Structures are given as structure tokens and as C-alpha cells.
XYZ file of C-alpha atoms in Angstrom:
551
model
C -19.024 -23.615 49.947
C -16.492 -21.445 51.957
C -17.269 -21.094 55.655
C -18.138 -18.132 57.220
C -18.197 -19.301 60.790
C -14.890 -20.562 60.837
C -13.029 -17.333 59.343
C -15.053 -15.525 61.650
C -13.349 -17.323 64.064
C -9.797 -16.279 62.886
C -10.764 -13.071 62.738
C -8.144 -11.746 65.122
C -5.380 -13.794 63.638
C -6.242 -12.463 60.040
C -6.302 -8.949 61.456
C -2.851 -9.314 62.825
C -1.114 -10.741 60.244
C -2.381 -8.599 57.522
C 0.598 -6.755 57.077
C 2.516 -9.770 56.879
C 0.734 -11.494 54.286
C 0.220 -8.705 52.357
C 4.132 -8.221 51.931
C 4.621 -11.932 51.442
C 2.065 -11.612 48.858
C 3.578 -8.698 47.133
C 7.254 -10.889 46.997
C 5.530 -13.361 45.011
C 4.496 -10.875 41.923
C 6.253 -11.887 39.137
C 6.988 -10.784 35.471
C 4.364 -10.314 33.399
C 2.927 -13.221 30.824
C 1.136 -12.891 27.413
C -2.787 -13.572 28.103
C -5.670 -11.375 28.611
C -8.863 -13.395 28.165
C -11.591 -11.905 29.572
C -9.673 -8.748 29.789
C -13.300 -6.426 29.655
C -15.005 -8.920 31.994
C -15.256 -7.842 35.466
C -12.946 -10.299 37.164
C -11.990 -10.600 40.916
C -11.121 -13.217 43.709
C -12.077 -14.149 47.019
C -8.776 -13.149 49.229
C -10.088 -12.811 52.743
C -13.155 -11.432 54.059
C -11.459 -8.034 55.635
C -8.842 -5.613 55.676
C -6.232 -8.189 54.324
C -8.344 -9.611 51.134
C -8.397 -5.983 49.916
C -4.738 -5.521 50.729
C -4.018 -8.521 48.896
C -5.708 -7.294 45.677
C -2.949 -5.264 44.562
C -0.516 -7.309 45.190
C -2.440 -10.144 42.719
C -3.229 -7.519 40.297
C 0.997 -7.145 39.871
C 1.554 -11.114 40.108
C -1.069 -11.003 36.702
C 1.307 -8.352 35.125
C -1.006 -5.739 35.808
C -4.530 -6.832 35.546
C -7.126 -4.982 37.154
C -8.713 -6.495 39.992
C -12.577 -4.898 39.676
C -14.400 -6.954 42.036
C -13.894 -6.795 45.452
C -15.581 -10.269 47.134
C -16.679 -11.080 50.827
C -19.376 -12.651 53.127
C -21.094 -11.251 56.088
C -21.111 -13.556 59.083
C -23.781 -15.724 59.275
C -23.525 -16.785 63.132
C -25.812 -14.095 64.648
C -28.419 -11.629 63.131
C -25.924 -8.645 64.246
C -23.584 -9.857 61.354
C -26.115 -10.527 58.754
C -27.516 -6.906 59.522
C -24.117 -5.532 58.721
C -22.761 -4.427 62.275
C -19.150 -5.334 61.129
C -16.542 -3.244 60.838
C -14.327 -4.542 57.667
C -17.921 -3.307 55.182
C -16.232 0.441 55.998
C -13.122 -0.509 54.446
C -14.922 -2.459 51.215
C -16.769 0.602 51.142
C -13.556 2.671 50.608
C -12.266 0.225 48.129
C -15.164 0.334 45.839
C -15.459 4.169 45.899
C -11.874 4.780 44.812
C -13.135 3.746 41.166
C -16.079 4.230 39.476
C -15.830 0.437 37.244
C -15.256 -0.982 40.580
C -18.235 -3.769 41.292
C -18.598 -4.879 45.140
C -19.720 -7.916 45.612
C -21.168 -9.408 49.483
C -22.636 -12.738 50.512
C -25.517 -12.568 52.123
C -26.978 -15.284 54.698
C -30.394 -16.170 55.424
C -30.456 -17.297 58.663
C -28.479 -16.967 61.513
C -26.124 -20.105 62.701
C -25.773 -20.684 59.168
C -23.238 -23.132 59.166
C -24.230 -24.982 62.612
C -25.671 -27.854 61.007
C -29.536 -27.159 61.436
C -31.982 -30.465 61.062
C -34.484 -30.066 58.051
C -37.130 -29.928 60.626
C -35.921 -26.956 62.247
C -34.597 -25.633 58.804
C -38.195 -25.718 57.318
C -39.616 -23.782 60.426
C -37.225 -20.827 60.192
C -38.403 -20.852 56.660
C -41.688 -20.772 57.388
C -41.141 -17.539 59.800
C -39.431 -15.949 57.169
C -41.912 -15.926 54.827
C -43.915 -14.439 57.092
C -41.985 -11.402 57.520
C -40.684 -12.319 60.920
C -36.771 -11.306 59.712
C -37.532 -8.440 57.663
C -36.277 -5.580 59.774
C -33.125 -7.453 59.946
C -32.057 -7.109 56.322
C -34.070 -3.607 56.124
C -31.411 -2.474 58.548
C -28.186 -4.158 56.491
C -29.392 -2.151 53.528
C -29.378 1.026 55.517
C -25.977 0.182 56.592
C -24.611 -0.056 52.878
C -26.275 3.111 51.776
C -24.982 4.837 54.436
C -21.302 3.628 53.823
C -21.766 4.944 50.161
C -22.414 1.635 48.329
C -25.716 1.248 47.378
C -24.918 -0.541 43.936
C -23.748 -3.899 45.946
C -24.461 -6.906 44.238
C -26.037 -9.086 47.186
C -25.607 -12.823 46.459
C -28.600 -13.438 48.913
C -28.914 -17.359 50.707
C -26.576 -19.046 48.117
C -26.025 -22.729 47.202
C -29.590 -23.062 48.459
C -29.898 -26.252 46.342
C -27.325 -27.997 48.929
C -27.672 -29.392 52.148
C -24.450 -27.259 53.956
C -26.521 -24.264 55.274
C -29.471 -23.362 57.196
C -30.716 -21.106 54.573
C -31.114 -24.098 52.180
C -34.469 -24.649 50.061
C -34.946 -28.260 50.099
C -36.745 -28.047 53.240
C -39.395 -26.254 51.966
C -38.771 -24.651 48.737
C -42.347 -22.920 48.355
C -41.872 -20.602 51.353
C -37.943 -20.511 50.512
C -39.257 -18.342 47.372
C -41.507 -16.472 49.340
C -38.836 -16.098 52.330
C -36.492 -14.646 48.991
C -39.295 -12.333 48.067
C -39.813 -10.550 51.479
C -36.226 -10.075 52.115
C -35.540 -8.333 48.327
C -38.599 -5.919 48.912
C -37.670 -5.339 52.479
C -33.915 -4.112 51.038
C -35.540 -2.460 48.112
C -37.856 -0.162 50.330
C -34.411 1.641 51.908
C -33.970 5.148 50.204
C -31.338 5.384 47.806
C -30.802 1.682 47.255
C -29.310 0.427 44.100
C -28.917 -2.915 44.858
C -28.692 -5.926 42.274
C -29.915 -9.741 43.846
C -27.893 -12.507 42.513
C -29.745 -15.985 42.500
C -26.141 -18.148 42.653
C -26.991 -22.277 43.408
C -24.262 -24.932 43.200
C -23.529 -26.524 40.211
C -26.184 -29.806 39.565
C -28.779 -31.168 41.278
C -27.503 -31.802 44.966
C -30.152 -31.744 47.268
C -32.753 -30.404 45.047
C -32.826 -28.697 41.781
C -32.222 -25.231 42.016
C -34.761 -24.287 39.280
C -37.222 -25.259 41.865
C -35.864 -22.486 44.036
C -36.154 -19.906 41.542
C -38.235 -16.969 43.529
C -39.427 -14.727 39.839
C -37.723 -12.525 37.693
C -38.692 -9.659 39.491
C -36.857 -10.271 42.490
C -33.941 -11.614 40.690
C -31.107 -9.557 39.004
C -28.611 -11.915 37.822
C -28.215 -15.525 37.822
C -25.113 -16.813 38.906
C -23.592 -20.471 39.871
C -20.419 -21.621 41.994
C -19.033 -24.672 40.515
C -15.931 -26.376 42.052
C -13.985 -29.177 40.290
C -15.899 -31.975 41.700
C -18.538 -34.301 41.460
C -20.993 -34.635 40.061
C -19.564 -34.808 36.893
C -15.687 -36.744 36.101
C -14.626 -34.127 33.120
C -15.331 -30.428 32.429
C -17.475 -31.697 29.453
C -19.785 -33.463 32.351
C -19.687 -30.329 34.393
C -21.350 -28.661 31.728
C -23.835 -31.326 29.806
C -24.787 -32.522 32.966
C -28.428 -31.737 34.746
C -28.520 -28.616 35.949
C -24.900 -27.807 34.919
C -23.329 -25.167 33.429
C -24.852 -25.377 29.876
C -28.495 -25.217 31.580
C -27.319 -22.551 33.976
C -26.817 -20.413 30.406
C -29.921 -21.355 29.037
C -32.165 -20.920 32.186
C -30.649 -17.121 32.060
C -31.044 -16.452 28.984
C -34.781 -17.787 28.641
C -35.392 -15.510 31.428
C -33.474 -12.478 30.527
C -30.974 -12.260 33.256
C -27.028 -11.720 33.013
C -24.891 -14.625 34.684
C -22.371 -14.646 37.084
C -19.537 -16.681 38.691
C -19.232 -15.958 42.352
C -17.083 -18.753 43.298
C -15.214 -21.278 41.005
C -11.996 -22.946 41.652
C -10.138 -26.604 42.353
C -11.261 -28.937 44.882
C -11.668 -32.704 44.767
C -9.372 -33.578 41.655
C -6.345 -31.110 43.051
C -3.564 -29.226 40.717
C -6.037 -29.491 37.753
C -4.883 -27.136 34.965
C -7.309 -28.701 32.212
C -10.279 -28.047 34.444
C -8.550 -24.150 35.028
C -8.197 -23.586 31.071
C -11.448 -24.925 30.403
C -13.528 -22.728 32.704
C -11.781 -19.877 31.741
C -12.684 -20.643 28.232
C -16.164 -20.899 29.201
C -16.107 -17.613 30.929
C -14.579 -15.886 27.739
C -17.241 -17.682 25.460
C -20.370 -16.708 28.001
C -19.005 -13.429 28.956
C -20.768 -12.837 32.348
C -21.390 -9.907 34.434
C -18.463 -10.976 36.667
C -16.520 -14.325 38.062
C -14.479 -14.149 41.511
C -12.241 -17.241 42.257
C -11.559 -18.376 45.355
C -8.066 -18.357 46.115
C -7.453 -19.917 49.444
C -6.679 -23.722 49.220
C -7.351 -25.898 48.151
C -8.913 -23.956 45.537
C -6.863 -21.356 44.721
C -3.956 -20.391 42.349
C -2.131 -17.528 43.813
C -2.157 -17.962 47.700
C -2.042 -21.983 47.491
C 0.920 -23.256 46.728
C -0.514 -26.799 46.225
C -1.687 -25.874 42.558
C 1.622 -24.802 40.713
C 0.218 -26.092 37.166
C -2.766 -24.387 37.664
C -1.247 -21.464 38.594
C 0.534 -21.210 35.596
C -2.630 -21.315 33.486
C -4.852 -19.219 35.212
C -1.620 -16.625 35.135
C -0.802 -17.029 31.697
C -4.418 -17.079 31.020
C -5.461 -13.663 32.451
C -2.190 -11.507 32.189
C -2.752 -8.513 29.645
C -1.116 -9.345 26.165
C 1.388 -5.947 26.528
C 4.961 -6.272 26.239
C 7.260 -6.099 29.526
C 8.968 -3.304 30.519
C 11.910 -2.636 28.076
C 15.397 -2.112 29.882
C 17.351 0.606 27.693
C 20.611 -0.991 26.422
C 23.127 1.405 27.857
C 24.943 3.613 24.915
C 28.590 3.173 24.963
C 29.838 6.530 22.851
C 32.497 5.201 20.368
C 35.622 7.052 20.924
C 36.283 9.172 17.770
C 40.208 8.605 16.553
C 40.934 11.876 14.311
C 42.327 10.779 10.951
C 45.714 12.534 10.065
C 45.280 14.539 7.227
C 48.383 14.087 4.854
C 48.567 16.747 2.519
C 48.603 16.225 -1.131
C 51.216 17.519 -2.697
C 50.025 20.208 -5.487
C 51.817 19.328 -8.756
C 51.215 22.222 -11.060
C 49.998 21.279 -14.647
C 52.263 22.576 -17.205
C 50.325 24.726 -19.308
C 51.149 23.818 -23.394
C 49.964 26.366 -25.695
C 47.630 25.284 -28.276
C 48.996 26.134 -31.738
C 47.156 28.120 -33.507
C 46.420 26.723 -36.970
C 45.271 29.227 -39.487
C 41.971 28.581 -41.099
C 42.870 28.820 -45.062
C 40.739 31.799 -46.534
C 38.821 29.771 -49.262
C 37.340 32.640 -51.205
C 33.670 32.078 -52.042
C 33.902 31.785 -56.208
C 31.615 34.420 -57.857
C 29.738 32.600 -60.235
C 28.181 35.545 -62.390
C 24.862 35.040 -63.569
C 25.257 34.932 -67.147
C 23.294 37.387 -69.145
C 21.522 36.198 -72.029
C 21.430 39.176 -74.333
C 18.013 39.152 -76.507
C 18.786 38.944 -79.794
C 18.443 42.126 -81.803
C 16.263 41.835 -85.374
C 18.913 43.611 -87.498
C 17.209 45.461 -90.530
C 19.000 44.597 -93.714
C 20.202 46.875 -95.957
C 18.183 47.771 -99.512
C 20.560 46.106 -101.157
C 20.045 42.419 -99.842
C 22.635 39.970 -101.838
C 20.959 36.669 -103.084
C 22.523 33.445 -101.723
C 24.399 31.556 -103.469
C 24.776 28.013 -103.206
C 28.394 27.376 -103.788
C 28.514 24.430 -105.713
C 31.281 21.967 -104.279
C 34.166 21.463 -107.222
C 35.038 17.942 -107.569
C 39.088 17.630 -108.116
C 40.277 16.393 -110.914
C 41.487 12.735 -110.518
C 44.783 13.760 -111.912
C 48.075 14.040 -109.988
C 49.340 17.157 -109.567
C 52.840 17.724 -110.301
C 55.501 17.768 -107.505
C 55.844 21.165 -108.481
C 54.715 23.574 -105.652
C 51.343 25.033 -107.045
C 51.261 28.986 -107.301
C 50.106 30.173 -103.874
C 46.488 31.282 -104.368
C 45.801 34.020 -102.304
C 42.641 33.097 -100.341
C 39.959 35.261 -99.943
C 38.322 35.806 -96.780
C 35.508 33.518 -96.240
C 32.982 35.752 -94.409
C 32.608 34.076 -90.907
C 29.949 32.289 -89.944
C 26.806 34.044 -87.881
C 28.139 34.385 -84.469
C 25.686 33.191 -82.015
C 25.731 34.847 -78.806
C 26.795 32.698 -76.069
C 26.366 33.617 -72.028
C 30.260 35.427 -72.281
C 29.836 37.233 -75.689
C 33.250 36.253 -77.260
C 34.409 38.593 -79.469
C 34.594 37.726 -83.287
C 37.601 36.043 -83.987
C 39.453 36.726 -87.246
C 40.300 34.051 -90.004
C 43.444 32.485 -89.695
C 44.864 31.220 -92.983
C 44.808 27.435 -93.422
C 47.453 25.248 -94.982
C 46.551 24.333 -98.251
C 45.403 20.996 -98.843
C 43.704 18.868 -101.547
C 40.646 18.861 -99.714
C 37.112 21.394 -100.001
C 36.897 23.059 -96.756
C 33.518 22.838 -95.263
C 32.409 25.437 -93.195
C 33.506 24.908 -89.317
C 30.984 23.963 -86.900
C 30.742 26.837 -84.037
C 31.226 25.695 -80.330
C 28.382 26.366 -78.278
C 30.963 27.528 -76.140
C 33.341 29.825 -78.024
C 32.055 30.139 -81.938
C 34.777 30.736 -84.348
C 34.345 31.117 -87.919
C 36.926 28.670 -89.363
C 38.461 29.708 -92.707
C 38.761 27.461 -95.512
C 42.422 26.180 -96.156
C 43.697 26.910 -99.901
C 43.773 23.845 -102.309
C 45.518 23.095 -105.067
C 42.454 23.597 -106.814
C 40.166 26.380 -106.430
C 37.555 25.848 -104.311
C 34.537 28.180 -104.178
C 34.008 29.573 -101.012
C 30.087 29.404 -100.307
C 28.361 32.232 -99.042
C 26.738 31.945 -95.624
C 23.278 32.159 -94.955
C 22.749 34.536 -91.825
C 20.391 32.799 -90.052
C 16.707 34.253 -89.004
C 16.862 36.531 -85.969
C 20.727 36.631 -86.274
C 22.559 39.699 -87.006
C 24.772 40.095 -89.571
C 28.673 40.024 -88.765
C 30.891 42.991 -89.727
C 33.833 42.625 -91.884
C 35.395 44.424 -88.861
C 36.154 42.194 -85.887
C 35.939 45.148 -83.110
C 32.990 46.929 -84.297
C 29.459 45.840 -83.444
C 27.187 46.416 -87.069
C 24.771 48.678 -86.174
C 21.516 48.122 -87.928
C 19.825 50.651 -90.165
C 16.014 51.117 -90.497
C 14.518 50.112 -93.641
C 10.699 50.525 -94.645
C 11.043 47.113 -95.724
C 12.127 44.021 -93.943
C 12.464 41.376 -95.991
C 12.435 38.184 -93.224
C 14.305 35.553 -94.669
C 12.930 31.989 -94.772
C 14.732 29.721 -92.018
C 16.039 26.966 -94.315
C 18.478 24.468 -92.990
C 21.479 24.514 -95.265
C 22.834 20.971 -95.538
C 26.373 21.316 -95.340
C 28.360 20.082 -98.623
C 29.518 16.403 -98.587
C 33.608 16.692 -98.514
C 35.146 16.109 -101.560
C 36.481 12.451 -102.340
C 39.881 11.333 -101.228
C 39.439 14.206 -98.886
C 41.327 14.820 -95.541
C 38.131 16.135 -94.086
C 35.164 14.124 -92.795
C 32.074 15.844 -91.882
C 28.724 14.695 -90.113
C 25.901 16.576 -89.833
C 24.545 17.320 -86.623
C 20.805 18.110 -85.683
C 19.940 19.899 -82.612
C 16.262 20.053 -82.994
C 14.298 22.517 -84.834
C 14.204 25.213 -82.183
C 18.432 25.314 -81.455
C 18.717 24.634 -85.567
C 16.944 27.974 -86.128
C 18.874 29.485 -83.388
C 22.299 28.402 -84.143
C 22.133 27.384 -87.900
C 22.979 23.903 -89.442
C 26.160 22.551 -88.061
C 28.413 19.396 -88.453
C 31.308 17.549 -87.234
C 34.335 17.622 -89.515
C 37.681 15.296 -88.774
C 40.658 15.806 -90.654
C 42.883 13.097 -91.686
C 46.291 13.157 -93.473
C 46.985 10.898 -96.067
C 49.042 12.585 -98.001
C 51.621 10.433 -100.172
C 54.480 10.074 -97.629
C 51.720 8.838 -94.994
C 51.413 5.367 -96.464
C 47.627 5.812 -96.846
C 47.424 7.584 -100.002
C 45.205 5.312 -102.009
C 45.509 6.699 -105.748
């Protein structure tokens, strides 16, 4: 679409004003925006064909928020064969730019005929095509290949005979498609014959059918490395969807390249007939992101551009927002203003001495631990009775006469000391208690029941009527009490040890109208054998003066 002839005419003016344009472009680089679509796809822009175009690349990069411009794109002049052979000074500048970084790409549009933009008629174009197919121009392209290899750019992408399906250029295909394809093949063969070359040849028609369907001009997979397409916002197609689906449109281009195993490219694209159209720019960038071309370059001058052309502000914003890297802008540090430290006055706290109150010492009473003696139960010794054992005599209780005694005091009768009841050894081993005389009474006394704790024999009280004193029968295994309370009986051995039969002694019943009532107590067979028969007696005073005398 661009006219290299008109650009060559303004070469001097462009060279003189290159510095001024670069300076002005630098001023147009604003801050970074969000975006970054296609960040790994090689992107470029046609900014100018010579040194001024190279000088504008850094400014475009800054305008895009630092996005790297990896593609440098320019055109060889097609007015004379000398220009097509590469005898132009700006190739050296582009070669130097390309060699600065390994990931950069240099794309060069190369015409197939001289007088390429002079509107040569179809009949003459057909004759030139046949001459090229016969090899008449091979040496021109061989010289170009040698020039590029010598400059150190042997991997240049050659967009050969671009937009061949249209009507603009002398190198168009429609006047003779078959010879045109043969001519393409000869040019590629001539350039590949140069030692050291690594060229890639890009077949790039216009979008749509134009003068001829571009598939009729395809020269073959062996001489094509990339299938490109130039696509501007113009007919055919009123919308972007039309541009995609139309015959020989964007979709057919992608499908054709895939069918032939080739990568795609968009060497030229941009605004045109419909002016500032942000929707077109948005959709085109999305299409590029979706189909991942080897490279794309927007034609950035009016009416096509978005950076140097100020008549497309909305499209410019869309382009910038979409391609600027998604990175945060520079962070301006906030100045730190030190806060003055105001010392806080230290007020001393008065120290009030705490009075020491002595804690009264309360003496702990020493409570003696009571010593509980362990009772020593002596083993009862079996006394050996003397040879003369008195026969036990069971006393017969005398029944008092019913006669009322005379008021005269009876003559005192000396009571015979009753034999003490056998003392049962207790844990405390009490000494025998001497019988005390008991005041005589009318009742017949019965032997006192010894307490388990202090067994003491009770002497019978003298009564008015003489009462026989019962002779106690010593219980088995109990020593016979001695007459003296202070001496302990000493058993004397005897050849014959009679063993008395333990028989419980039934206490005699109390006499009628006696002052003492007794109740026999049963402590069990074993205990009764040990302590003897006992009874509980209660004494009542029923004298004549008590008011209870029944007789």
C-alpha cells in the first residue's frame, strides 16, 4: 500500500528533519498503561524507511510503556534496479540496529520490477514478467543477497513482490500468473545461491480478492517460508467480521498457511478508509493475539497510524492500552518527615517506706501424743490344787421368816468374810479388793457380778437373819484367790491334778421382799467359761420408812 517512489522523493527532506522528528516523538511518550497483549510476539511499526525511522523506534517504545520494538521494517526503492540491488545507504543503519540485539528482526520489502509505482499497463507488465521468468533479472537479486550478507544481516525476512494480487505495482501477478510464479522461483533461487545467506521469503498479498485471488499466485511451499497478509481498514468488507469471513480474507489466510505448514505474518496493517476506528484496532489486535503470527508491523503514518498520526486519538488509545506491558509505573517514594521526639519529663515518685509490722509469733501448743499401752493379756496359768480340795458346797438360800422383826436392834453378828469371787485377769491386772462390810439388811445378798474392767468381790451385807455364805466355785483355768490381797498364790505341783467340771452356777434367786433384784447374764459359752456366771442386781430401799413396805 505505501508508495516507495513518493518516499524516495522526500529522502533529503526526511534526512534533514530526522533529528527534529525524533525529538518531537520523544516528547509524545507518556506514562505506562496497563495491557501487554502479544508481549511475546515480535512487534514493530513502519516509522520511516531510513535513519529517521530507526531513530523513532525508542520513542515508540517509551510511548508504549517500555514495550520492546523487536521488528525493524523498511522498503527498498523500486524506481531503478540499483535501488533493488541494495545500493542505498540506509541499509547500513538498519543492519547496525539489527545486530544490537539477537532477538531483533529485520524485515525488508523488495520490489520485483523497476518503475514499480509508475502505473505500467498490463500488456507491458506481462512482458516484464516473462523476461523475469526466463532469468533476465537474476543478477540484480544476486547482488542484493550479497549486499545483505556483507552487512551482517543474512537472516533478513524478504517480503518479495508484496500485494501481488492488486493493481498498484508493476510487479503485480494478474497479467500473467503462471510466469509470475516462475519469476518468483528464479529470484528465490538466485538469492539462496549466495553463500552465508539465511533469508526467509514472505509471500504477502492484500486481504481479499482484489485483481486476482492470491492463491493463484502462490509459487510453492519450497520457495515460501512465511504466508503474510497486508490488511487495512477498507473494503472489501464493512466490518471486521466481514474482513475475517470474506473470500481470501483473514480466516482463509490462516487456514491456507496452516494447510501448507507455514507461519503467518502481518507486514502491514492499520487504519484507512473509515478514519479513526478503535473497534477495528481492538479486533485486529485480538486477532493477532489469537493466531500468534511470527511478527506484525503497523504502518504508522497518516492516515494509517496510531502514534505519529494525531488524527486517530481513539484508535491510538486502544492500541497503546492493548500493547503496553502490564507493569506498575515508577513508585515515587514518599518523603519521610521525622517526627520530633519530645522528651517526657520524668517525675520522681516519692518512695514511702512501708512500716514493718512484726508478725506475732503464736506458740504452737505442744499436744503430747497419748501413749496407749498395748494391753498385755497374761496367759492364765493352770493352778495345781492342793491335795485337799474342799468339796464345793452349794449354799441353800434361807427363806426369811415372815415374822416382822422387833424394833429392837438385833445383835450384831460378825460377818464372816466371804471368799472373793475369782478374779478374771484384765488388761490392767487390778489388785484384789478387800471385802468391805456392808450394812446388814433383810435381803440375802448374792455374789456381786464382777465388772469386766475392775472385778471386785462384794461382801454380803449382814442381815437380821443369818444367811449362809456360798462357797464360790472357781472357774476352770482360773487361779484360786489367796486370802491375802497382796500375795500372789503360788501353785504347788501335785501328782494328781483333778480337773473340775465347768458348770455354770446359777445365781440363787433373791429372797422374797428383798431389797436386791438380780438378773442372770449370759456371755456365751466361751466367755462364761472364762469369767464365770454373772448376774445383774439392783438394790431398792423398801424399808418401813420409805412408804413401800408391802408387809
